[in-house]
mmCIF file of C-alpha atoms and ligand atoms in Angstrom:
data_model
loop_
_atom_site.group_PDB
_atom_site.id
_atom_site.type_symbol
_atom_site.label_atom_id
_atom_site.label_comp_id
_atom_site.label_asym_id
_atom_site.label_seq_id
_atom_site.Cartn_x
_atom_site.Cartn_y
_atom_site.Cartn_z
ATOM 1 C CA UNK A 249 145.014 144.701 166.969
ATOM 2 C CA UNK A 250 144.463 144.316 162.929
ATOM 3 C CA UNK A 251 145.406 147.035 161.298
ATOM 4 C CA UNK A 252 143.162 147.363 158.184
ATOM 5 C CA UNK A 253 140.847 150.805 156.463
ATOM 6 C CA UNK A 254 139.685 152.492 159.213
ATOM 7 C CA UNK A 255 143.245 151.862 161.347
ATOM 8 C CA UNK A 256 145.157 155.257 161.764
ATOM 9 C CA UNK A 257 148.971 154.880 162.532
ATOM 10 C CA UNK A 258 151.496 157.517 163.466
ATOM 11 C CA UNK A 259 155.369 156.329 162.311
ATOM 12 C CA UNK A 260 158.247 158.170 163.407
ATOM 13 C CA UNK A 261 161.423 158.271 160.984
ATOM 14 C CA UNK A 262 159.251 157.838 158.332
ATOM 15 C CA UNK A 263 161.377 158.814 155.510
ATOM 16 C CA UNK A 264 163.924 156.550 155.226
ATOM 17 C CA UNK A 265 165.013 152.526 156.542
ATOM 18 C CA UNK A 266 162.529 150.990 158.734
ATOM 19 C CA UNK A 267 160.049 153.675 158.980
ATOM 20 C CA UNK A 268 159.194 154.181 155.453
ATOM 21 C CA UNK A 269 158.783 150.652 154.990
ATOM 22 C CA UNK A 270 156.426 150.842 157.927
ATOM 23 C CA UNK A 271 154.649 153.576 156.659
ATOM 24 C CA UNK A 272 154.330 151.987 153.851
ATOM 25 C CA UNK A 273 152.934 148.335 154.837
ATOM 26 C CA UNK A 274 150.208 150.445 156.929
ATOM 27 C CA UNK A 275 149.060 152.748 153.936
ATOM 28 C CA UNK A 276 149.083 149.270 152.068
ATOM 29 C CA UNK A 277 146.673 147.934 154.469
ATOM 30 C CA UNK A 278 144.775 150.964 154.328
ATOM 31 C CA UNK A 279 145.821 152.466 157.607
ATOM 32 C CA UNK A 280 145.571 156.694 157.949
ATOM 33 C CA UNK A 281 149.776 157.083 158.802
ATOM 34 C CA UNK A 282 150.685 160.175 160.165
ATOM 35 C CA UNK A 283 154.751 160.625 158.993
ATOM 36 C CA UNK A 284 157.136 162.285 161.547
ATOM 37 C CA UNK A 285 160.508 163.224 160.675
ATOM 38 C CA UNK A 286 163.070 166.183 160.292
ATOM 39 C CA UNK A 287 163.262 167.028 156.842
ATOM 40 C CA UNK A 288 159.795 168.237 155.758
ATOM 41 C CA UNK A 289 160.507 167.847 152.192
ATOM 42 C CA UNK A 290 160.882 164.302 152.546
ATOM 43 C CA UNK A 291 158.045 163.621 155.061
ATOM 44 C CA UNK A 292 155.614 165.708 152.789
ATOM 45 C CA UNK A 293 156.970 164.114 149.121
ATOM 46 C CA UNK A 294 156.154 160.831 151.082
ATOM 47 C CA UNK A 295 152.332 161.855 152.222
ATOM 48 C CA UNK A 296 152.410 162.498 148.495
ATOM 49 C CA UNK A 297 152.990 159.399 147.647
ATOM 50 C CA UNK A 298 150.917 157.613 150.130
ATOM 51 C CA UNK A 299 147.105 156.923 150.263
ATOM 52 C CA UNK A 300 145.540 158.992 153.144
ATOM 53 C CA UNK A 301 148.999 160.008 154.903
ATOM 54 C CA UNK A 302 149.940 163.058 156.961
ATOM 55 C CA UNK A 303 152.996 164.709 157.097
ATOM 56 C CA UNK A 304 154.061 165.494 160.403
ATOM 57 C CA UNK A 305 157.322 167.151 160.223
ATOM 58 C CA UNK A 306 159.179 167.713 163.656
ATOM 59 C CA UNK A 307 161.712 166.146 165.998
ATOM 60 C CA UNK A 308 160.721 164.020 168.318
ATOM 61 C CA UNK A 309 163.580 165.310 171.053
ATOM 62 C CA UNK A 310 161.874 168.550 170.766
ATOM 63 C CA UNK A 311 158.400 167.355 173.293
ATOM 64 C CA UNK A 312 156.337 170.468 172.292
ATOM 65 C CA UNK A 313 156.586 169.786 168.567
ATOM 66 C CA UNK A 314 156.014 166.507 169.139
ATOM 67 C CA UNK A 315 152.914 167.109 170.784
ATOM 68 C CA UNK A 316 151.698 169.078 168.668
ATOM 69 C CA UNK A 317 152.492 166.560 165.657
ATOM 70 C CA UNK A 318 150.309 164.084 166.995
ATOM 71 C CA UNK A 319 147.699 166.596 168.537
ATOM 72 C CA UNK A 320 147.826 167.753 164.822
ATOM 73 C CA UNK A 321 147.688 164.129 163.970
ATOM 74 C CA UNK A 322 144.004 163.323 165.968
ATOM 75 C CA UNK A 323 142.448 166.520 164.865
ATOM 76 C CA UNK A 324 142.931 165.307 161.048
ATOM 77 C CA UNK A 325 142.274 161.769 161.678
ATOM 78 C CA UNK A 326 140.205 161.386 164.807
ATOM 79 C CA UNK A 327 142.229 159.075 166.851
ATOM 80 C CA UNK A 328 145.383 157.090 167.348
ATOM 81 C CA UNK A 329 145.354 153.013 167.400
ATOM 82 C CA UNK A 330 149.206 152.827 166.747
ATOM 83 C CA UNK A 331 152.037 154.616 167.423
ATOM 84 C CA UNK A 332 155.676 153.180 166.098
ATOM 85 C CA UNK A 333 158.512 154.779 168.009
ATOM 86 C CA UNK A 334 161.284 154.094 165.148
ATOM 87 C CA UNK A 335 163.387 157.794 164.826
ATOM 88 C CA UNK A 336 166.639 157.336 165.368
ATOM 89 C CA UNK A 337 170.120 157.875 164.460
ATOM 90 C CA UNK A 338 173.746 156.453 165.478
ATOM 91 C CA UNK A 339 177.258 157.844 165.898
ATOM 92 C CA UNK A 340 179.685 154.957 166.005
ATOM 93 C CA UNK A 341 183.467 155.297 167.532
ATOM 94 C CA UNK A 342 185.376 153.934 170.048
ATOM 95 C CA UNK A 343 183.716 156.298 173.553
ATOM 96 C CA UNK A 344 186.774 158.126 174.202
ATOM 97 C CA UNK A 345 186.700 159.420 170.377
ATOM 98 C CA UNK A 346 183.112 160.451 170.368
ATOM 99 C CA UNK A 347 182.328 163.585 170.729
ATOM 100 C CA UNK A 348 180.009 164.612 173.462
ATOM 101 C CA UNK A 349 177.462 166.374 171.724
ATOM 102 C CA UNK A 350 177.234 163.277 169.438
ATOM 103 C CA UNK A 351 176.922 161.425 172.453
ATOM 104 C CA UNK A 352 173.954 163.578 173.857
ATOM 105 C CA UNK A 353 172.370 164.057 170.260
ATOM 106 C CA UNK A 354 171.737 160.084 170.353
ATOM 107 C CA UNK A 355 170.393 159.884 174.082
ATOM 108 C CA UNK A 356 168.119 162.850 173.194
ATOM 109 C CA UNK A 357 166.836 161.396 170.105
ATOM 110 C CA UNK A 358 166.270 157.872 170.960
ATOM 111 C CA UNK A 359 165.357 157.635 174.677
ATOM 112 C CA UNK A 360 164.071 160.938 175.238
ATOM 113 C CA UNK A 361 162.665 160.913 172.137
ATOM 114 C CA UNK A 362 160.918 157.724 172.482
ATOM 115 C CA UNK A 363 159.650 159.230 175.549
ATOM 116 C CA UNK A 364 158.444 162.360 173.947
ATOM 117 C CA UNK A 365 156.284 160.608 171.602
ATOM 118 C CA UNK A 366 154.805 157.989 174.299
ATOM 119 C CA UNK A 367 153.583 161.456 176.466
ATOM 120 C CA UNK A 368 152.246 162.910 173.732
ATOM 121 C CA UNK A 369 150.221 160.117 172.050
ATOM 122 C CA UNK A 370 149.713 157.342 175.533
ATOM 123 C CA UNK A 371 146.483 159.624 177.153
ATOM 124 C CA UNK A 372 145.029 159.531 173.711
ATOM 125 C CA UNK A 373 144.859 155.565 173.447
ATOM 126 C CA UNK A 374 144.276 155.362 177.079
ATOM 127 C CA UNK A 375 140.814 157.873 176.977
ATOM 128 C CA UNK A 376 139.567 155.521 174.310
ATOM 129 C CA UNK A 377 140.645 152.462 176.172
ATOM 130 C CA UNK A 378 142.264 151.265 172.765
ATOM 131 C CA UNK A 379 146.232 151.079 171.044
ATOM 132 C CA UNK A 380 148.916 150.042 170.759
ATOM 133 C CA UNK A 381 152.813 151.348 170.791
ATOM 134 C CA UNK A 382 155.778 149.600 169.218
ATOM 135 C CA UNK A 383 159.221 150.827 170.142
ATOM 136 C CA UNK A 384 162.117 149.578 167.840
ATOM 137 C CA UNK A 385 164.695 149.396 169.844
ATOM 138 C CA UNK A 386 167.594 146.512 168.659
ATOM 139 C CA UNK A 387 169.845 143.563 168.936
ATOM 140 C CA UNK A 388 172.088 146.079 170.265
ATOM 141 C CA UNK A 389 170.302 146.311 173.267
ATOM 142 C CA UNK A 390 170.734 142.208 173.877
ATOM 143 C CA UNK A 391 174.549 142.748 173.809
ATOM 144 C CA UNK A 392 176.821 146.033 173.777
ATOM 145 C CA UNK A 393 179.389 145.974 171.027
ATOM 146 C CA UNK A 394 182.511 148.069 170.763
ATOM 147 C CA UNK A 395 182.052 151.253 169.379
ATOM 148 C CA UNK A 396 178.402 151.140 170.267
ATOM 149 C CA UNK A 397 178.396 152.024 173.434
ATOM 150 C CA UNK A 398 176.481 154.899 174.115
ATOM 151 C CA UNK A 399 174.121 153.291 171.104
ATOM 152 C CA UNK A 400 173.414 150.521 172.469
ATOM 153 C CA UNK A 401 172.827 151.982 176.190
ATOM 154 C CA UNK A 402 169.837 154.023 174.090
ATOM 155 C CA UNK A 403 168.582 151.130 172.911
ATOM 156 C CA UNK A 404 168.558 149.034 176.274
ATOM 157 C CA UNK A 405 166.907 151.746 178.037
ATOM 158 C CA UNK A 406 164.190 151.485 175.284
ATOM 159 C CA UNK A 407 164.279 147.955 175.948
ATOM 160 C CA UNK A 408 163.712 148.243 179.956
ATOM 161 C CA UNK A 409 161.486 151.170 179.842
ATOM 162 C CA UNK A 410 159.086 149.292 177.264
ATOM 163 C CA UNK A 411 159.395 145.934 179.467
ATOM 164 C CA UNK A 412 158.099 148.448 182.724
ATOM 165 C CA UNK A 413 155.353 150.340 180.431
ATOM 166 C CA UNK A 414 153.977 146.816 179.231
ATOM 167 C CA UNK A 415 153.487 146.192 182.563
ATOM 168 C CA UNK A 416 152.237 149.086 183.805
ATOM 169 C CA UNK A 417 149.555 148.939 180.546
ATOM 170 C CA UNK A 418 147.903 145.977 181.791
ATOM 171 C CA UNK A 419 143.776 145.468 181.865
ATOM 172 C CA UNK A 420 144.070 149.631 180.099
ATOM 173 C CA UNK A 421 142.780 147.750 176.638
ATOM 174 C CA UNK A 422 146.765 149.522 175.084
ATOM 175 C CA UNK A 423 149.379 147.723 174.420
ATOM 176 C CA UNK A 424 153.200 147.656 174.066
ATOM 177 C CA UNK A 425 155.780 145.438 171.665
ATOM 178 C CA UNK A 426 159.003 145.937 171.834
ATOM 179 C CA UNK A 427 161.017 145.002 168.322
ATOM 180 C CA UNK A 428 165.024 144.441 168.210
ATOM 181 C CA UNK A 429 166.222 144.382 164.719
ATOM 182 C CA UNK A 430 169.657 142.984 163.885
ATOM 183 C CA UNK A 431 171.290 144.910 160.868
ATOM 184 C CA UNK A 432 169.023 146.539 158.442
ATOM 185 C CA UNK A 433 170.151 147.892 155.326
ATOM 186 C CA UNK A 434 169.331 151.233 155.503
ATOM 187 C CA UNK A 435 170.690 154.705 156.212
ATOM 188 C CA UNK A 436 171.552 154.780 159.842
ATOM 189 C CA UNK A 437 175.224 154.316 159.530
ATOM 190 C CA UNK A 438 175.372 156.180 155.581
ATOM 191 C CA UNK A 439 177.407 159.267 156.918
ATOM 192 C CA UNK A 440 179.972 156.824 158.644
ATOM 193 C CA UNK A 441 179.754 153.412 156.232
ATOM 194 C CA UNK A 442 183.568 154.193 155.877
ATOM 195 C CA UNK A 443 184.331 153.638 158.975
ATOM 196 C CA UNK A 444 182.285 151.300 160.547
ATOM 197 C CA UNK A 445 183.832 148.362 162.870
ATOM 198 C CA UNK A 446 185.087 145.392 160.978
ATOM 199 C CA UNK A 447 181.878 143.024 163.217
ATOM 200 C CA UNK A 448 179.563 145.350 161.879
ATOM 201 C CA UNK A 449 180.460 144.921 158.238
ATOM 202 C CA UNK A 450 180.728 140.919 158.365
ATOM 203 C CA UNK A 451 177.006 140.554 159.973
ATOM 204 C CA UNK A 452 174.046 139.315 158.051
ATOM 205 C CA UNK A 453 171.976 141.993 156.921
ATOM 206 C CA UNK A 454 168.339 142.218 156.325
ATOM 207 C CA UNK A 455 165.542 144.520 154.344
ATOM 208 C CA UNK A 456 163.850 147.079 156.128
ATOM 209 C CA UNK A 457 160.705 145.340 154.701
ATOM 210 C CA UNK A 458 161.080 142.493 157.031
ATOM 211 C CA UNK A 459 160.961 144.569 160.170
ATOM 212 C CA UNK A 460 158.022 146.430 158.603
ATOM 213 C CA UNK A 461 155.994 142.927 158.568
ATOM 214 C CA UNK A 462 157.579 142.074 162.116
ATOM 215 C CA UNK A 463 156.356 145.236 163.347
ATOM 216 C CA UNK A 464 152.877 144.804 161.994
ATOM 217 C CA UNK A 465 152.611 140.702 163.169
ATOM 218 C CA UNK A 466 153.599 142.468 167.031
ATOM 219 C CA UNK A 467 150.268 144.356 166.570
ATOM 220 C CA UNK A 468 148.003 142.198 165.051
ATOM 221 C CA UNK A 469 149.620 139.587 167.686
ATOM 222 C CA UNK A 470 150.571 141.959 170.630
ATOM 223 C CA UNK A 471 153.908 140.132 171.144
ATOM 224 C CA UNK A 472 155.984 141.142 173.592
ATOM 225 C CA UNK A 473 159.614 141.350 172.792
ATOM 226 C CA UNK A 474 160.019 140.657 168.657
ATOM 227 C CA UNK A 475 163.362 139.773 167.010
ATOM 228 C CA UNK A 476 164.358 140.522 163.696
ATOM 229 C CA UNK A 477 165.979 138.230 162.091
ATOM 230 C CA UNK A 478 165.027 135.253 164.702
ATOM 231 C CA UNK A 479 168.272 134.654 165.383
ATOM 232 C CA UNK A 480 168.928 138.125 167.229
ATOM 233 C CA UNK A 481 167.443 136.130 170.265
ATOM 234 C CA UNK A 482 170.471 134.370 170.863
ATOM 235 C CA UNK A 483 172.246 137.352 171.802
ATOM 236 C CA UNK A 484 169.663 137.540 174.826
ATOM 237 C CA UNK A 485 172.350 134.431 176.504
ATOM 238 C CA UNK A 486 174.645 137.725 177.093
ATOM 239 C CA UNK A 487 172.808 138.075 180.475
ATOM 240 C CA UNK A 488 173.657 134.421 181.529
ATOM 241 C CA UNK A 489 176.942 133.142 180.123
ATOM 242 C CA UNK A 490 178.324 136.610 178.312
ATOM 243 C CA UNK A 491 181.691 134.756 177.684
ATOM 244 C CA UNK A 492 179.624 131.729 175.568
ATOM 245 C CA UNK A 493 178.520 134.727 173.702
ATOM 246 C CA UNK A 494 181.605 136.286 172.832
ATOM 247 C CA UNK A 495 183.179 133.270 171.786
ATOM 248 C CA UNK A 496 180.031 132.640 169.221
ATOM 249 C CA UNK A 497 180.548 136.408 168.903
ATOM 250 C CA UNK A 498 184.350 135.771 167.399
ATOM 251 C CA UNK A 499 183.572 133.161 165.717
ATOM 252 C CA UNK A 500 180.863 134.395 163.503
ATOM 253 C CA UNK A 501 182.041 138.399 163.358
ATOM 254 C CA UNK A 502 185.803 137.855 164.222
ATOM 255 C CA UNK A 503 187.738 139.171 166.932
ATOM 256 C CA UNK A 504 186.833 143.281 166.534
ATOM 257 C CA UNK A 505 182.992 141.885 168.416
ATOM 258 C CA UNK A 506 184.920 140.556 171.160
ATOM 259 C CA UNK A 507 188.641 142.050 172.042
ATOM 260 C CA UNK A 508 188.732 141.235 175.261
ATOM 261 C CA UNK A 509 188.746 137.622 176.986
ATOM 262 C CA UNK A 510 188.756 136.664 180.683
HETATM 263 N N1 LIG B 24 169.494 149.916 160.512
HETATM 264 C C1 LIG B 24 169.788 149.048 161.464
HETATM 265 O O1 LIG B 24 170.697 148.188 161.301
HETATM 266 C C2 LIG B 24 169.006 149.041 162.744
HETATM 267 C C3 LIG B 24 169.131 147.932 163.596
HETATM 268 C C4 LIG B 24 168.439 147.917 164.798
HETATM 269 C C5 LIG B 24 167.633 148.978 165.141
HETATM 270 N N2 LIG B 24 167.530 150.063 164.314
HETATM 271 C C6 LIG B 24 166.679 151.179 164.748
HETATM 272 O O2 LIG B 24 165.669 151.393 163.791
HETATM 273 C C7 LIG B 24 165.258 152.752 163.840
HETATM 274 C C8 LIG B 24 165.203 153.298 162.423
HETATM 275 O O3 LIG B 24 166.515 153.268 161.893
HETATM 276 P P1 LIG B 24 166.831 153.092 160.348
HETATM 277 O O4 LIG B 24 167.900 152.099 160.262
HETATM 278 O O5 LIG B 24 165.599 152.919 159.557
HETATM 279 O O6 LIG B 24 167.511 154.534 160.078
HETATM 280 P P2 LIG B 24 167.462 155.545 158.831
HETATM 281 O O7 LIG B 24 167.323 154.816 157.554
HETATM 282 O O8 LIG B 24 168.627 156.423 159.051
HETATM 283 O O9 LIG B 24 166.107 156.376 159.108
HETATM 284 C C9 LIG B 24 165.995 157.172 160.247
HETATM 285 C C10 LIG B 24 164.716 157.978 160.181
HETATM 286 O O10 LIG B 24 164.567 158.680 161.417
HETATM 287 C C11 LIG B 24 164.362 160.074 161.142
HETATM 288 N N3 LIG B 24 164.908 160.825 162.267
HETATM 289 C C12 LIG B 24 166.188 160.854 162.713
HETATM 290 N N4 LIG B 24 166.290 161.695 163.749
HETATM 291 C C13 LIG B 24 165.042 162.180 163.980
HETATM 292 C C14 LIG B 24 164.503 163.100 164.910
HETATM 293 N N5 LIG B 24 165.286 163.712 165.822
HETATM 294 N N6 LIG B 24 163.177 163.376 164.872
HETATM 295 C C15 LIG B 24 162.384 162.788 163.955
HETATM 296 N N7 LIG B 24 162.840 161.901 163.050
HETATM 297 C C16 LIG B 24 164.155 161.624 163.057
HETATM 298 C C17 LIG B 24 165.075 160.302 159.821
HETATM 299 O O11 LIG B 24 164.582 161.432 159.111
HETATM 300 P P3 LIG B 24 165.166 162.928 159.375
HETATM 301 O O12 LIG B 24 166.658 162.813 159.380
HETATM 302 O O13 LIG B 24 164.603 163.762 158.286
HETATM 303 O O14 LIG B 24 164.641 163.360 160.705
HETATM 304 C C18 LIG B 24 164.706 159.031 159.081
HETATM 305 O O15 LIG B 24 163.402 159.127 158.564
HETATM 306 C C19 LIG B 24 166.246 153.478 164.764
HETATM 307 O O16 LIG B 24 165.648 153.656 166.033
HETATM 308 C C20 LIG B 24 167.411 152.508 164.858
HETATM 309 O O17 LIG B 24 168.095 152.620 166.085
HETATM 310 C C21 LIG B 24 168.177 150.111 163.121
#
């Protein structure tokens, strides 16, 4: 699907990272984008700024304010072609230090909430027989890294519940993408950049702009799984030979990536 004028868009996490720059390449192509996000402040300075945007604020573990986000959405609008499941957030520790509610907070927010927003906007695309849904997942759900665990396990059940939905979409006239970023400079880790694992600070990092375009080639392409930088693919070997990857793992992050060796 192109997006162009006429396209309307709903991004979640629109305020910061990935999802602004989202928002932002869809206005820029003259897409309607409805903005979801927490802090209404933000979400509405951004419709502000934006050409034909709505602010949406809410939180997409919350599935009634969700719904009624996008319901709010259609009604101003008058459909939905796209819908980018980006909000998200991360806690990272080693497990036995993080605390439960952290732990839940992340599960609720980016699985359920990726599941909130596909009930509430899915029926709408599927009426019309037209849309499409990206879920950013991430690299992270290629190959679990320590201190990421609970993380990561969000972001592979995105993975393996978009993989099933694809599926599932088939000969409906909507589809699915599924993109896995690498590491993006933006504010997912900001409350915790001081202690972040030593792998995590010695990766290659990339502009939320990039994933923006990657997420906007899925569409106009309807590709599958996307990876952002290319490279992220190579983590996908953790499946067949996981102790190949933690070598490479070592090698190019140092030891903290990979601890243990059998
Ligand atoms: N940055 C990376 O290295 C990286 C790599 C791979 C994948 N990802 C994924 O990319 C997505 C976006 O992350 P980012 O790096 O752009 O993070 P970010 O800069 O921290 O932005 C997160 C956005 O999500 C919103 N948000 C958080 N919790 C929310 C909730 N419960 N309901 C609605 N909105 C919520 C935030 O606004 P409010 O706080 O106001 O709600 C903010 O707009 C996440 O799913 C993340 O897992 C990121």
């Amino acid at each position: 699907m192109e997006i162009g004028p006429g396209s309307t868009a709903i991004v979640s996490g629109a305020t910061h990272g990935i999802g602004r720059a989202t928002a932002r390449a869809l206005a820029g192509r003259g897409a309607a984008v409805g903005l979801i996000a927490r802090n209404r402040g933000e979400v509405e300075a951004l419709a502000e700024e934006l050409p034909r945007a709505v602010a949406l604020p809410a939180d997409v573990a919350d599935p009634a304010a969700t719904q009624e986000a996008v319901e709010g959405f259609v009604v101003k609008a008058g459909q939905l072609d796209l819908l980018v499941a980006n909000a998200g957030l991360a806690h990272t520790a080693p497990f036995t230090e993080l605390e439960p509610d952290k732990a839940e907070e992340m599960v609720q927010v980016n699985f359920i909430g990726t599941l909130n927003q596909i009930r509430a906007g899915l029926p709408r695309m599927l009426d019309r027989g037209r849309g499409h849904i990206v879920i950013v997942s991430s690299a992270a759900a290629l190959r679990g890294f320590p201190w990421t665990a609970v993380y990561g396990a969000t972001k592979a059940a995105q993975k393996t519940f978009a993989e099933a939905l694809r599926h599932e979409l088939s000969g409906t006239g909507v589809s699915l993408s599924t993109v896995m970023p690498g590491s993006v400079t933006t504010d997912l880790h900001s409350h915790e950049r001081g202690r972040m694992p030593d792998w995590w600070r010695r990766g290659e990092k990339i502009g939320p702009e990039q994933v923006a375009e990657a997420i906007v080639d899925a569409v106009a392409h309807d590709r599958r799984e996307v990876h952002v930088p290319k490279s992220v693919r190579l983590l996908g070997l953790n499946s067949l030979a996981p102790a190949a990857v933690d070598r490479l793992l070592a090698l190019l992050r140092g030891g903290s990536a990979a601890p243990r060796r059998y």
